[in-house]
Amino acid sequence: MAGQAAKTAPRLAELLAHYRPPAGVSDELVDANGGIRPVWQPFIDHLASLTGEEIARRFARGDRYLQDAGVYYRQYSEDGAADRDWPLSHVPVLIDEREWHTIVTGIRQRAALLESVVADFYSANRLVANGHLPASLVARNPEWLRPMVGVRPRSGHFLHFLAFEIGRGPDGGWWVLGDRTQAPSGAGFALENRMATSRAFSELFPQVNVHRLAGFFRAFRDALQRLRGEDDSPVGILTPGPLNDTYFEHAYIARYLGFSLLEGEDLTVRDGRVMLRTVSGLRPVSVLWRRLDAAWADPLELYDGSQIGTPGLVGALRRNGPTMVNALGAGALEMRALLAFLPRICEALRGEALALPNIATWWCGQAAEREHVKANAERMTIGRALATQLPFRVDEHAVIGGKAAADLGMPLEQWLDASGADLVGQEAVTLSTTPALVDGVLVPRPMILRVFAARTPDGWHIMPGGFARIGHSGDPAAVAMQAGGCVADVWVMSKDPVAEESMLTDGESLPARNRFGSLPSRAADNLFWLGRYVERSEGFFRLLRAYHARFAETAGKETPLLAAMREYLETAGVEPDQGIPDGLVATLQSALGSAGRVRDRFSVDGWTALSELTRNVQAQVGTVAPGDDAARAMGGLLRGISGFSGLMHENMYRFLGWRFMSIGRALERALSMSILLSVFADPDSPDGSLDLIVEAGDSVMAQRRRHSVSTTRATVIDLMALDALNPRSVLYQLGELQDHVHTLPGAEEEGRPSSLSRAILQIHSGLAVATPGSLDTSALRQLSADIAALSERMAAAYFE
């Protein structure tokens, strides 16, 4: 051990050469005497045993996991929104288990207190009546929802899932910066941080007794399932949709917990009950984990401009259902001004002081408090009383350290007198620091922890760890990712071995399977169109490869066949002479958009394959010349999309989602081939058209084996339209459609085939008895029109 310490000492000195926490600031790594805290020693020793190259390789391992998992965040700017790589700070935050118990005690007390406060907000309002809280702070709070007054949640509780922003003060104690009760985010990201960090430190992690996170998620999953009562209705996670900045987390949590990811349009209210629109009809929903702000949830009674809510949802809640996690209106607890009154409220309601104190806050609507803020303005942040941001996240009207962010139009004292009821003063935040590895050395960076609490039948369960935000500079305002901050895993360290946790409940029996028809109609619609867009893209790749190969053979000289191919592609919205046409990019983006709307039903490998293919196509726009370059590029892209299609076909569970995607694929393949035949199998089509059809249908080898004679219109029609053994033929794909639709809910109506089933049967039967001679151009055009009409029948039967 002494020899190892001697070996690592120079490396340790190198790592810590620039580690200088600011004066008067508590630091996670070193104590007041500059010594390394015991909880950090094993980690620091391990880090010091690695060379810079070894550390870089391990960090890259964690980054690769995040990239493969598709973890991202959405950054907003004046130029719009853009998806960014997940900004992981690979060095975790380490907290001793004994210290964590102190945090847990305070969080549990605070969660129970907030439940009592919000219950009072929407019932007797005794806090206001007894003088513990000014009435104006409740009445003027935009998150206090009048339509929810008197509505008691079905579960008996307003709060089920909470997050708390906490920081360590200069004295080493922890205090609360803000409460997150609206729709707290970050728990899923905390799990992804853990996965990436444990891979970066795969040798160390199993040895240092880090408390696992799976038990927290298992307990909350089981608690939500119990809230369903006796029925088997699904638990839904209600998301604003793919444009939300934390949508990745919504989809990830839905997959991880096995819940349905729902949007407002997936739900409807019938006779006071919230129902899920599925491909087999309406199904009741008894539990909704809300991930959108309450005001957007119901355009009838809340914000009438919302297009992502469910009309009538508030009315359904009045009629005792479903259980909403958290209750609509719980966001009223997030206002800054409430922090000024919680210590007194805790004494009044619980007869005890806050175990985990707030950041000191004064509401300026009271004369004494306002005068205190005036006298100490240089040590405070002054901002809006009803705002929900952290104290250092300020708007343009805020005052920081006695200096206004913008012109107040009057002296500070006068401004406080005039607008006191709208303002709070909060003690200037001095965040503790934690180590981050920057340019090969450890440096102290400001840190905030987000800690999560979940209600279970056994009480509040606290995640043993959390989500740390790390600043990119010494400015506490720089901890937000939108401001360039990073995130880090949080390791709660024990001296003793910790239990291995998983998502399996101890001794659980085989769980009941989800109902066959529980697929939401919106998800079915997107999977159907995903299949169509992917197949359409593959068809474009094949046609463009064939076009550019012929373009190269003729050295760019115009021929009748090239002209006909160009006209055909341009009619489909693809300009072949662009090399990588805009229409092709748009089709792939449509496929990715459809996949994004059902990301909870998508494997990580499938999403990664499709998104990488789309990025690859976009990267080649403007760089590929017509001819050989474009033909080779299309060949590579064709192999990429074929790999994605094979991945989905081989690995996707044969549930309804796979059926709808396969239906879309089969319909698009049958439609595109019938159209191709109607154009290029016409007797007046240019020379080479028949060979083009066979090549575009990937059936050159089949043509040679099936027909020993030269290619004729009859042989091409026979192979590409009528051959039931050729997976590229129209008849084969119609057979696939029949088989898939036959398994769908509603395929039969009162013992007879549905209208959709009959339509497919009629087309299939007519084609099965056709001959190459009977399929003239007019018949092929009618065939393509009949196949195209099946898409509208699908929509009417299952998507609308």
Coordinates of N, CA, C and O in Angstrom, one line a residue, residues 241 253 310 400 465 536 620 792:
G241 N -45.1 16.3 -25.5 CA -44.7 15.9 -26.8 C -43.2 16.1 -27.1 O -42.5 16.6 -26.3
I253 N -38.2 7.1 -19.3 CA -38.9 6.6 -18.1 C -40.0 5.7 -18.5 O -40.3 4.7 -17.8
T310 N -56.2 18.0 -22.9 CA -57.4 17.2 -23.1 C -58.6 17.9 -22.6 O -58.8 18.1 -21.4
I400 N -29.3 42.4 -8.1 CA -28.4 41.5 -7.6 C -27.3 42.2 -6.9 O -26.6 43.1 -7.5
G465 N -29.3 9.3 -4.1 CA -28.4 10.0 -5.1 C -29.2 11.1 -5.6 O -30.0 11.7 -5.0
R536 N -40.5 4.1 -48.3 CA -40.4 5.1 -49.4 C -39.0 5.5 -49.6 O -38.5 5.7 -50.7
Q620 N -24.2 14.7 -46.3 CA -23.7 14.6 -47.6 C -24.4 15.5 -48.6 O -24.1 15.6 -49.8
E792 N -56.4 5.5 -46.5 CA -57.5 6.3 -45.8 C -58.4 5.3 -45.1 O -59.0 5.7 -44.0

